[in-house]
PDB file of C-alpha atoms in Angstrom:
ATOM      1  CA  MET A   8      -2.570 169.229 -64.309  1.00  0.00           C
ATOM      2  CA  ILE A   9      -1.167 170.672 -61.041  1.00  0.00           C
ATOM      3  CA  THR A  10       2.844 169.531 -59.861  1.00  0.00           C
ATOM      4  CA  ILE A  11       4.273 170.384 -56.963  1.00  0.00           C
ATOM      5  CA  THR A  12       7.856 169.731 -56.250  1.00  0.00           C
ATOM      6  CA  ASN A  13       8.380 168.497 -52.873  1.00  0.00           C
ATOM      7  CA  ASP A  14      10.988 171.424 -51.802  1.00  0.00           C
ATOM      8  CA  SER A  15      11.578 174.038 -49.651  1.00  0.00           C
ATOM      9  CA  LYS A  16       8.947 176.737 -47.649  1.00  0.00           C
ATOM     10  CA  THR A  17       9.483 179.267 -50.007  1.00  0.00           C
ATOM     11  CA  LYS A  18       7.780 176.772 -52.779  1.00  0.00           C
ATOM     12  CA  ARG A  19       4.858 176.207 -50.380  1.00  0.00           C
ATOM     13  CA  GLU A  20       4.508 179.276 -49.302  1.00  0.00           C
ATOM     14  CA  LEU A  21       4.193 180.546 -53.407  1.00  0.00           C
ATOM     15  CA  LEU A  22       1.897 178.033 -54.051  1.00  0.00           C
ATOM     16  CA  PHE A  23      -0.279 179.126 -51.184  1.00  0.00           C
ATOM     17  CA  LYS A  24      -0.200 182.563 -51.792  1.00  0.00           C
ATOM     18  CA  GLU A  25      -1.333 181.876 -55.209  1.00  0.00           C
ATOM     19  CA  LEU A  26      -4.567 179.957 -53.482  1.00  0.00           C
ATOM     20  CA  TYR A  27      -5.012 182.378 -51.496  1.00  0.00           C
ATOM     21  CA  ARG A  28      -5.504 185.240 -54.131  1.00  0.00           C
ATOM     22  CA  SER A  29      -7.812 182.026 -57.016  1.00  0.00           C
ATOM     23  CA  SER A  30      -9.499 180.536 -53.633  1.00  0.00           C
ATOM     24  CA  PHE A  31     -10.106 182.667 -50.560  1.00  0.00           C
ATOM     25  CA  PRO A  32     -12.810 184.628 -52.014  1.00  0.00           C
ATOM     26  CA  SER A  33     -15.569 182.121 -53.044  1.00  0.00           C
ATOM     27  CA  VAL A  34     -15.089 180.314 -49.843  1.00  0.00           C
ATOM     28  CA  ALA A  35     -15.266 183.949 -47.136  1.00  0.00           C
ATOM     29  CA  ARG A  36     -18.661 184.102 -49.556  1.00  0.00           C
ATOM     30  CA  TRP A  37     -20.421 180.490 -49.101  1.00  0.00           C
ATOM     31  CA  VAL A  38     -19.153 180.449 -45.027  1.00  0.00           C
ATOM     32  CA  LYS A  39     -21.038 183.979 -44.895  1.00  0.00           C
ATOM     33  CA  ARG A  40     -24.359 182.676 -46.173  1.00  0.00           C
ATOM     34  CA  MET A  41     -23.729 178.939 -44.105  1.00  0.00           C
ATOM     35  CA  GLY A  42     -23.896 181.777 -41.106  1.00  0.00           C
ATOM     36  CA  GLY A  43     -20.043 182.011 -40.283  1.00  0.00           C
ATOM     37  CA  ASP A  44     -17.766 185.320 -40.093  1.00  0.00           C
ATOM     38  CA  ARG A  45     -14.903 185.931 -41.071  1.00  0.00           C
ATOM     39  CA  GLU A  46     -12.132 184.278 -38.503  1.00  0.00           C
ATOM     40  CA  GLN A  47     -13.907 181.089 -39.027  1.00  0.00           C
ATOM     41  CA  ALA A  48     -13.694 181.574 -42.927  1.00  0.00           C
ATOM     42  CA  GLN A  49      -9.932 181.744 -42.830  1.00  0.00           C
ATOM     43  CA  ASP A  50      -9.883 179.138 -40.526  1.00  0.00           C
ATOM     44  CA  ILE A  51     -11.340 177.395 -42.479  1.00  0.00           C
ATOM     45  CA  PHE A  52      -9.764 178.456 -45.280  1.00  0.00           C
ATOM     46  CA  GLN A  53      -5.683 177.830 -43.559  1.00  0.00           C
ATOM     47  CA  ASP A  54      -7.393 174.248 -42.978  1.00  0.00           C
ATOM     48  CA  SER A  55      -8.697 174.045 -46.689  1.00  0.00           C
ATOM     49  CA  LEU A  56      -4.944 174.340 -48.044  1.00  0.00           C
ATOM     50  CA  ILE A  57      -3.426 172.064 -45.529  1.00  0.00           C
ATOM     51  CA  VAL A  58      -5.878 169.373 -47.222  1.00  0.00           C
ATOM     52  CA  PHE A  59      -5.182 170.622 -51.030  1.00  0.00           C
ATOM     53  CA  TYR A  60      -2.147 170.338 -49.555  1.00  0.00           C
ATOM     54  CA  GLU A  61      -1.699 166.675 -48.258  1.00  0.00           C
ATOM     55  CA  LYS A  62      -3.682 165.817 -51.474  1.00  0.00           C
ATOM     56  CA  THR A  63      -0.925 167.619 -54.113  1.00  0.00           C
ATOM     57  CA  VAL A  64       2.411 165.836 -52.273  1.00  0.00           C
ATOM     58  CA  GLN A  65       0.596 162.583 -52.375  1.00  0.00           C
ATOM     59  CA  GLY A  66      -0.345 163.267 -56.084  1.00  0.00           C
ATOM     60  CA  LEU A  67      -4.193 162.507 -56.151  1.00  0.00           C
ATOM     61  CA  LEU A  68      -4.648 165.974 -57.878  1.00  0.00           C
ATOM     62  CA  GLU A  69      -2.658 164.980 -61.094  1.00  0.00           C
ATOM     63  CA  ASN A  70      -5.918 165.569 -63.239  1.00  0.00           C
ATOM     64  CA  CYS A  71      -7.032 168.321 -61.533  1.00  0.00           C
ATOM     65  CA  ASP A  72      -8.070 171.730 -63.628  1.00  0.00           C
ATOM     66  CA  ASN A  73      -9.770 173.533 -61.357  1.00  0.00           C
ATOM     67  CA  PRO A  74      -8.026 174.404 -57.927  1.00  0.00           C
ATOM     68  CA  PRO A  75     -10.075 177.133 -56.448  1.00  0.00           C
ATOM     69  CA  ALA A  76     -13.601 174.864 -56.689  1.00  0.00           C
ATOM     70  CA  TYR A  77     -11.718 171.931 -55.736  1.00  0.00           C
ATOM     71  CA  VAL A  78     -10.176 174.045 -52.770  1.00  0.00           C
ATOM     72  CA  LEU A  79     -14.022 175.151 -52.560  1.00  0.00           C
ATOM     73  CA  GLY A  80     -15.767 171.748 -52.502  1.00  0.00           C
ATOM     74  CA  ILE A  81     -12.536 170.266 -49.328  1.00  0.00           C
ATOM     75  CA  ALA A  82     -14.256 173.886 -47.107  1.00  0.00           C
ATOM     76  CA  LYS A  83     -17.210 173.190 -47.394  1.00  0.00           C
ATOM     77  CA  LYS A  84     -16.786 169.520 -46.434  1.00  0.00           C
ATOM     78  CA  LEU A  85     -14.381 170.843 -43.856  1.00  0.00           C
ATOM     79  CA  TRP A  86     -17.229 173.198 -42.261  1.00  0.00           C
ATOM     80  CA  LEU A  87     -19.608 169.751 -43.133  1.00  0.00           C
ATOM     81  CA  LYS A  88     -16.823 168.063 -40.266  1.00  0.00           C
ATOM     82  CA  LYS A  89     -16.528 170.864 -38.045  1.00  0.00           C
ATOM     83  CA  TYR A  90     -19.815 172.383 -37.469  1.00  0.00           C
ATOM     84  CA  HIS A  91     -22.347 169.842 -38.547  1.00  0.00           C
ATOM     85  CA  LYS A  92     -24.329 172.036 -40.927  1.00  0.00           C
ATOM     86  CA  ILE A  93     -24.903 172.844 -44.352  1.00  0.00           C
ATOM     87  CA  LYS A  94     -28.118 174.994 -45.293  1.00  0.00           C
ATOM     88  CA  ASN A  95     -31.199 173.069 -46.632  1.00  0.00           C
ATOM     89  CA  ASP A  96     -31.103 174.933 -49.449  1.00  0.00           C
ATOM     90  CA  ILE A  97     -27.132 174.862 -50.142  1.00  0.00           C
ATOM     91  CA  PRO A  98     -26.182 171.401 -51.046  1.00  0.00           C
ATOM     92  CA  LEU A  99     -23.413 169.363 -51.912  1.00  0.00           C
ATOM     93  CA  THR A 100     -22.679 169.227 -55.454  1.00  0.00           C
ATOM     94  CA  ASP A 101     -22.422 164.942 -55.360  1.00  0.00           C
ATOM     95  CA  TRP A 102     -18.895 165.958 -57.346  1.00  0.00           C
ATOM     96  CA  GLU A 103     -17.715 167.851 -53.713  1.00  0.00           C
ATOM     97  CA  LYS A 104     -19.701 164.771 -51.510  1.00  0.00           C
ATOM     98  CA  ASN A 105     -17.103 162.617 -53.187  1.00  0.00           C
ATOM     99  CA  ILE A 106     -14.265 164.681 -51.547  1.00  0.00           C
ATOM    100  CA  SER A 107     -12.805 162.843 -48.934  1.00  0.00           C
ATOM    101  CA  ILE A 108     -11.171 164.110 -45.851  1.00  0.00           C
ATOM    102  CA  PRO A 109      -8.956 162.957 -43.551  1.00  0.00           C
ATOM    103  CA  PRO A 110     -10.214 160.747 -40.918  1.00  0.00           C
ATOM    104  CA  ASP A 111      -7.898 162.136 -38.530  1.00  0.00           C
ATOM    105  CA  PHE A 112      -8.415 166.236 -39.344  1.00  0.00           C
ATOM    106  CA  TYR A 113     -10.592 167.590 -35.909  1.00  0.00           C
ATOM    107  CA  HIS A 114     -10.092 164.167 -34.410  1.00  0.00           C
ATOM    108  CA  GLN A 115      -7.560 164.868 -31.429  1.00  0.00           C
ATOM    109  CA  ASN A 116      -9.076 164.195 -28.252  1.00  0.00           C
ATOM    110  CA  LYS A 117      -6.435 165.868 -24.745  1.00  0.00           C
ATOM    111  CA  LYS A 118      -3.479 162.814 -24.670  1.00  0.00           C
ATOM    112  CA  GLN A 119      -3.395 163.365 -28.536  1.00  0.00           C
ATOM    113  CA  ARG A 120      -3.279 167.093 -27.759  1.00  0.00           C
ATOM    114  CA  ARG A 121      -0.169 166.823 -25.052  1.00  0.00           C
ATOM    115  CA  LEU A 122       1.359 163.991 -26.580  1.00  0.00           C
ATOM    116  CA  LEU A 123       1.461 166.511 -29.312  1.00  0.00           C
ATOM    117  CA  ARG A 124       3.631 168.941 -27.442  1.00  0.00           C
ATOM    118  CA  PHE A 125       5.919 166.712 -26.004  1.00  0.00           C
ATOM    119  CA  VAL A 126       6.921 164.569 -28.861  1.00  0.00           C
ATOM    120  CA  GLU A 127       7.126 168.496 -30.962  1.00  0.00           C
ATOM    121  CA  ALA A 128       9.241 169.584 -27.380  1.00  0.00           C
ATOM    122  CA  ALA A 129      11.441 166.335 -27.575  1.00  0.00           C
ATOM    123  CA  GLY A 130      13.425 166.882 -30.441  1.00  0.00           C
ATOM    124  CA  LYS A 131      13.110 169.066 -32.962  1.00  0.00           C
ATOM    125  CA  LYS A 132      15.475 168.498 -35.468  1.00  0.00           C
ATOM    126  CA  CYS A 133      14.611 164.557 -35.149  1.00  0.00           C
ATOM    127  CA  LEU A 134      10.660 165.935 -35.891  1.00  0.00           C
ATOM    128  CA  GLU A 135      11.688 167.837 -38.632  1.00  0.00           C
ATOM    129  CA  ILE A 136      12.928 164.745 -40.425  1.00  0.00           C
ATOM    130  CA  LEU A 137      10.707 163.172 -39.936  1.00  0.00           C
ATOM    131  CA  GLN A 138       8.338 166.054 -40.992  1.00  0.00           C
ATOM    132  CA  SER A 139      10.005 166.225 -43.931  1.00  0.00           C
ATOM    133  CA  PHE A 140      10.043 162.534 -45.581  1.00  0.00           C
ATOM    134  CA  TYR A 141       6.854 161.250 -43.972  1.00  0.00           C
ATOM    135  CA  TYR A 142       5.238 164.625 -43.870  1.00  0.00           C
ATOM    136  CA  HIS A 143       6.413 166.466 -47.493  1.00  0.00           C
ATOM    137  CA  GLN A 144       7.722 163.622 -49.012  1.00  0.00           C
ATOM    138  CA  ILE A 145      10.734 165.383 -49.440  1.00  0.00           C
ATOM    139  CA  PRO A 146      13.452 162.894 -51.280  1.00  0.00           C
ATOM    140  CA  LEU A 147      15.888 161.372 -48.620  1.00  0.00           C
ATOM    141  CA  SER A 148      18.936 163.127 -51.192  1.00  0.00           C
ATOM    142  CA  GLU A 149      17.043 166.903 -50.266  1.00  0.00           C
ATOM    143  CA  ILE A 150      16.919 165.739 -47.576  1.00  0.00           C
ATOM    144  CA  ALA A 151      20.580 164.874 -47.098  1.00  0.00           C
ATOM    145  CA  ARG A 152      21.130 168.107 -47.892  1.00  0.00           C
ATOM    146  CA  GLN A 153      18.859 170.337 -46.773  1.00  0.00           C
ATOM    147  CA  PHE A 154      20.341 168.766 -43.263  1.00  0.00           C
ATOM    148  CA  GLY A 155      23.806 168.541 -43.807  1.00  0.00           C
ATOM    149  CA  PHE A 156      24.118 165.333 -44.355  1.00  0.00           C
ATOM    150  CA  SER A 157      27.076 164.111 -46.032  1.00  0.00           C
ATOM    151  CA  ASN A 158      25.263 161.445 -48.078  1.00  0.00           C
ATOM    152  CA  THR A 159      21.687 160.206 -48.861  1.00  0.00           C
ATOM    153  CA  ARG A 160      22.678 156.650 -46.545  1.00  0.00           C
ATOM    154  CA  SER A 161      23.774 159.126 -43.615  1.00  0.00           C
ATOM    155  CA  ALA A 162      20.508 160.536 -44.145  1.00  0.00           C
ATOM    156  CA  THR A 163      18.732 157.480 -43.837  1.00  0.00           C
ATOM    157  CA  VAL A 164      20.260 156.221 -40.545  1.00  0.00           C
ATOM    158  CA  GLN A 165      19.222 159.028 -39.125  1.00  0.00           C
ATOM    159  CA  LYS A 166      15.782 158.800 -40.043  1.00  0.00           C
ATOM    160  CA  TYR A 167      15.433 156.189 -38.862  1.00  0.00           C
ATOM    161  CA  LYS A 168      17.442 156.340 -35.743  1.00  0.00           C
ATOM    162  CA  CYS A 169      14.516 159.479 -34.857  1.00  0.00           C
ATOM    163  CA  LEU A 170      11.819 157.307 -35.519  1.00  0.00           C
ATOM    164  CA  GLU A 171      12.865 154.623 -33.226  1.00  0.00           C
ATOM    165  CA  LYS A 172      13.339 157.199 -30.884  1.00  0.00           C
ATOM    166  CA  ILE A 173      10.550 158.846 -31.381  1.00  0.00           C
ATOM    167  CA  ARG A 174       8.912 156.023 -31.041  1.00  0.00           C
ATOM    168  CA  ASN A 175       9.983 154.770 -27.846  1.00  0.00           C
ATOM    169  CA  GLU A 176       9.465 158.584 -26.374  1.00  0.00           C
ATOM    170  CA  VAL A 177       5.990 157.950 -27.248  1.00  0.00           C
ATOM    171  CA  LYS A 178       5.797 154.901 -26.038  1.00  0.00           C
ATOM    172  CA  SER A 179       7.254 155.389 -22.393  1.00  0.00           C
ATOM    173  CA  LYS A 180       4.911 157.682 -22.264  1.00  0.00           C
ATOM    174  CA  ASN A 181       2.454 155.185 -20.904  1.00  0.00           C
ATOM    175  CA  LEU A 182      -0.556 156.058 -22.892  1.00  0.00           C
ATOM    176  CA  SER A 183      -2.988 152.729 -24.745  1.00  0.00           C
ATOM    177  CA  TYR A 184      -3.540 152.501 -28.303  1.00  0.00           C
ATOM    178  CA  ASP A 185      -7.463 152.672 -27.932  1.00  0.00           C
ATOM    179  CA  ASP A 186      -7.046 156.044 -25.576  1.00  0.00           C
ATOM    180  CA  ILE A 187      -4.504 157.846 -28.261  1.00  0.00           C
ATOM    181  CA  MET A 188      -6.115 156.718 -31.660  1.00  0.00           C
ATOM    182  CA  GLU A 189      -9.983 156.905 -31.247  1.00  0.00           C
TER     183      GLU A 189
ATOM    184  CA  MET B   9      18.015 141.831 -36.502  1.00  0.00           C
ATOM    185  CA  THR B  10      19.169 144.692 -36.905  1.00  0.00           C
ATOM    186  CA  LEU B  11      17.233 147.726 -35.424  1.00  0.00           C
ATOM    187  CA  TRP B  12      17.581 149.782 -38.373  1.00  0.00           C
ATOM    188  CA  ASN B  13      16.635 146.917 -40.676  1.00  0.00           C
ATOM    189  CA  GLU B  14      13.697 146.377 -38.295  1.00  0.00           C
ATOM    190  CA  SER B  15      11.968 149.865 -38.348  1.00  0.00           C
ATOM    191  CA  ARG B  16      12.389 149.521 -41.988  1.00  0.00           C
ATOM    192  CA  ARG B  17      10.615 146.849 -42.242  1.00  0.00           C
ATOM    193  CA  ILE B  18       7.825 148.256 -39.894  1.00  0.00           C
ATOM    194  CA  ASP B  19       8.602 151.481 -42.288  1.00  0.00           C
ATOM    195  CA  ARG B  20       7.825 149.213 -45.238  1.00  0.00           C
ATOM    196  CA  PHE B  21       5.020 147.936 -44.054  1.00  0.00           C
ATOM    197  CA  LEU B  22       3.196 150.652 -42.755  1.00  0.00           C
ATOM    198  CA  SER B  23       4.117 152.720 -46.047  1.00  0.00           C
ATOM    199  CA  GLY B  24       2.519 149.494 -48.371  1.00  0.00           C
ATOM    200  CA  TRP B  25       6.186 149.111 -49.596  1.00  0.00           C
ATOM    201  CA  MET B  26       5.992 145.626 -49.375  1.00  0.00           C
ATOM    202  CA  SER B  27       4.399 143.454 -52.071  1.00  0.00           C
ATOM    203  CA  LYS B  28       1.145 141.854 -51.050  1.00  0.00           C
ATOM    204  CA  ARG B  29       3.069 138.202 -50.147  1.00  0.00           C
ATOM    205  CA  GLN B  30       5.752 140.157 -48.144  1.00  0.00           C
ATOM    206  CA  ALA B  31       2.849 142.126 -45.988  1.00  0.00           C
ATOM    207  CA  GLU B  32       1.435 138.275 -45.460  1.00  0.00           C
ATOM    208  CA  VAL B  33       4.743 136.900 -44.288  1.00  0.00           C
ATOM    209  CA  PHE B  34       4.841 140.308 -42.145  1.00  0.00           C
ATOM    210  CA  LYS B  35       1.154 139.892 -40.953  1.00  0.00           C
ATOM    211  CA  LYS B  36       1.882 135.992 -39.595  1.00  0.00           C
ATOM    212  CA  GLN B  37       4.776 137.027 -37.510  1.00  0.00           C
ATOM    213  CA  LEU B  38       2.925 139.844 -36.457  1.00  0.00           C
ATOM    214  CA  HIS B  39       0.511 137.334 -34.820  1.00  0.00           C
ATOM    215  CA  LYS B  40       3.976 135.058 -33.907  1.00  0.00           C
ATOM    216  CA  HIS B  41       6.134 137.493 -32.060  1.00  0.00           C
ATOM    217  CA  PRO B  42       3.661 140.787 -29.699  1.00  0.00           C
ATOM    218  CA  GLU B  43       6.896 142.692 -29.509  1.00  0.00           C
ATOM    219  CA  LEU B  44       7.079 143.591 -32.967  1.00  0.00           C
ATOM    220  CA  ALA B  45       3.527 143.896 -33.335  1.00  0.00           C
ATOM    221  CA  ASP B  46       3.965 146.441 -30.572  1.00  0.00           C
ATOM    222  CA  LYS B  47       6.243 148.337 -32.487  1.00  0.00           C
ATOM    223  CA  VAL B  48       4.077 148.871 -35.120  1.00  0.00           C
ATOM    224  CA  ARG B  49       1.607 150.121 -33.564  1.00  0.00           C
ATOM    225  CA  TRP B  50       3.796 152.226 -31.605  1.00  0.00           C
ATOM    226  CA  GLN B  51       6.085 153.668 -35.119  1.00  0.00           C
ATOM    227  CA  LYS B  52       1.646 153.858 -36.681  1.00  0.00           C
ATOM    228  CA  ARG B  53       0.686 155.947 -33.770  1.00  0.00           C
ATOM    229  CA  THR B  54       4.266 157.842 -33.955  1.00  0.00           C
ATOM    230  CA  LEU B  55       3.582 158.755 -37.757  1.00  0.00           C
ATOM    231  CA  GLN B  56       0.945 159.882 -36.550  1.00  0.00           C
ATOM    232  CA  LEU B  57       1.409 162.328 -34.497  1.00  0.00           C
ATOM    233  CA  VAL B  58       4.780 163.776 -36.823  1.00  0.00           C
ATOM    234  CA  ARG B  59       1.408 164.148 -39.386  1.00  0.00           C
ATOM    235  CA  LEU B  60      -0.643 165.903 -36.585  1.00  0.00           C
ATOM    236  CA  SER B  61       3.072 167.985 -35.715  1.00  0.00           C
ATOM    237  CA  ALA B  62       3.434 169.043 -39.464  1.00  0.00           C
ATOM    238  CA  ARG B  63      -0.511 170.286 -39.696  1.00  0.00           C
ATOM    239  CA  ARG B  64       0.377 172.759 -37.264  1.00  0.00           C
ATOM    240  CA  GLN B  65       3.204 174.420 -37.930  1.00  0.00           C
ATOM    241  CA  LEU B  66       1.561 174.129 -41.472  1.00  0.00           C
ATOM    242  CA  LYS B  67      -1.036 176.446 -39.882  1.00  0.00           C
ATOM    243  CA  LYS B  68       1.269 178.716 -38.510  1.00  0.00           C
ATOM    244  CA  GLU B  69       2.810 179.728 -41.644  1.00  0.00           C
ATOM    245  CA  LEU B  70      -0.899 179.912 -43.559  1.00  0.00           C
ATOM    246  CA  ARG B  71      -1.570 182.501 -40.654  1.00  0.00           C
ATOM    247  CA  GLN B  72       2.081 184.386 -41.350  1.00  0.00           C
ATOM    248  CA  ILE B  73       0.186 183.904 -45.034  1.00  0.00           C
ATOM    249  CA  GLU B  74      -2.820 185.928 -44.064  1.00  0.00           C
ATOM    250  CA  ALA B  75      -1.115 188.322 -42.731  1.00  0.00           C
ATOM    251  CA  GLN B  76       0.797 189.166 -44.776  1.00  0.00           C
ATOM    252  CA  LEU B  77      -1.408 189.183 -47.684  1.00  0.00           C
ATOM    253  CA  LEU B  78      -4.580 190.840 -45.597  1.00  0.00           C
ATOM    254  CA  GLY B  79      -1.872 193.179 -43.802  1.00  0.00           C
ATOM    255  CA  PRO B  80      -1.195 196.848 -44.568  1.00  0.00           C
ATOM    256  CA  GLU B  81       1.784 196.429 -47.275  1.00  0.00           C
ATOM    257  CA  GLY B  82      -0.843 193.454 -48.399  1.00  0.00           C
ATOM    258  CA  ASP B  83      -2.393 191.810 -51.769  1.00  0.00           C
ATOM    259  CA  THR B  84      -5.041 194.874 -52.117  1.00  0.00           C
ATOM    260  CA  PRO B  85      -7.336 193.191 -54.895  1.00  0.00           C
ATOM    261  CA  LEU B  86      -7.563 190.415 -52.155  1.00  0.00           C
ATOM    262  CA  LYS B  87      -8.796 192.439 -49.289  1.00  0.00           C
ATOM    263  CA  ASN B  88     -11.238 194.605 -51.464  1.00  0.00           C
ATOM    264  CA  GLN B  89     -12.767 191.451 -52.463  1.00  0.00           C
ATOM    265  CA  ILE B  90     -12.819 190.667 -48.266  1.00  0.00           C
ATOM    266  CA  THR B  91     -13.798 193.469 -46.967  1.00  0.00           C
ATOM    267  CA  GLN B  92     -16.726 193.714 -49.501  1.00  0.00           C
ATOM    268  CA  ILE B  93     -17.833 190.016 -48.215  1.00  0.00           C
ATOM    269  CA  TRP B  94     -17.863 191.724 -44.065  1.00  0.00           C
TER     270      TRP B  94
END
């Protein structure tokens, strides 16, 4: 059973290092069989770890008893998504085919990337708070401690203030919904 | 409704924390109040950007971890395995 406490960067780093040791060689070998080079293998593997991390944080991998195999499966799906090719003699297994990849992975247009740079520059602390809560799913009590708020309620209020601030700044760029979400 | 309460309701709706009935009621309000629907759209977009930004940050962390593991002071068994592949 995989458990990961939605915790600090240090614990995340330990998880990633362990996955590098246990899973990177098999992903690298597979990428080579697909005709990819070392840089592509590193890139796909890093993306695989991101998808794996997201699923773990969301509690979707509690019954996963073979993380290296799962990471390899994610890598194969990402390779297919990014490069649109799998060699015919190396098909995906049914189990691998059923691994879901977030639909917005590898799906950013120019405007999204520009908006992303703007958001990242607009308010570093606000963005970190929102990432901690919505992405890393760190409890507000822990966010309060990490960011120096006096209590959970203060952290909650600040979270919503940050959300409104960034939401209004995003809107003020006056980009249309379809431009961003396609 | 205070701005905070409104953001909180939008949050609960987008995160799937409302009951089915509450969500249905909220959806009806979106039809009646275009300004609320507008806020929901922008909040959804904002959260997507938060997610994309977090992924970029995570990728940076992973590149640093990889550089440590495969660098001169890194993990020798891992480095040897990768060297054998390429």
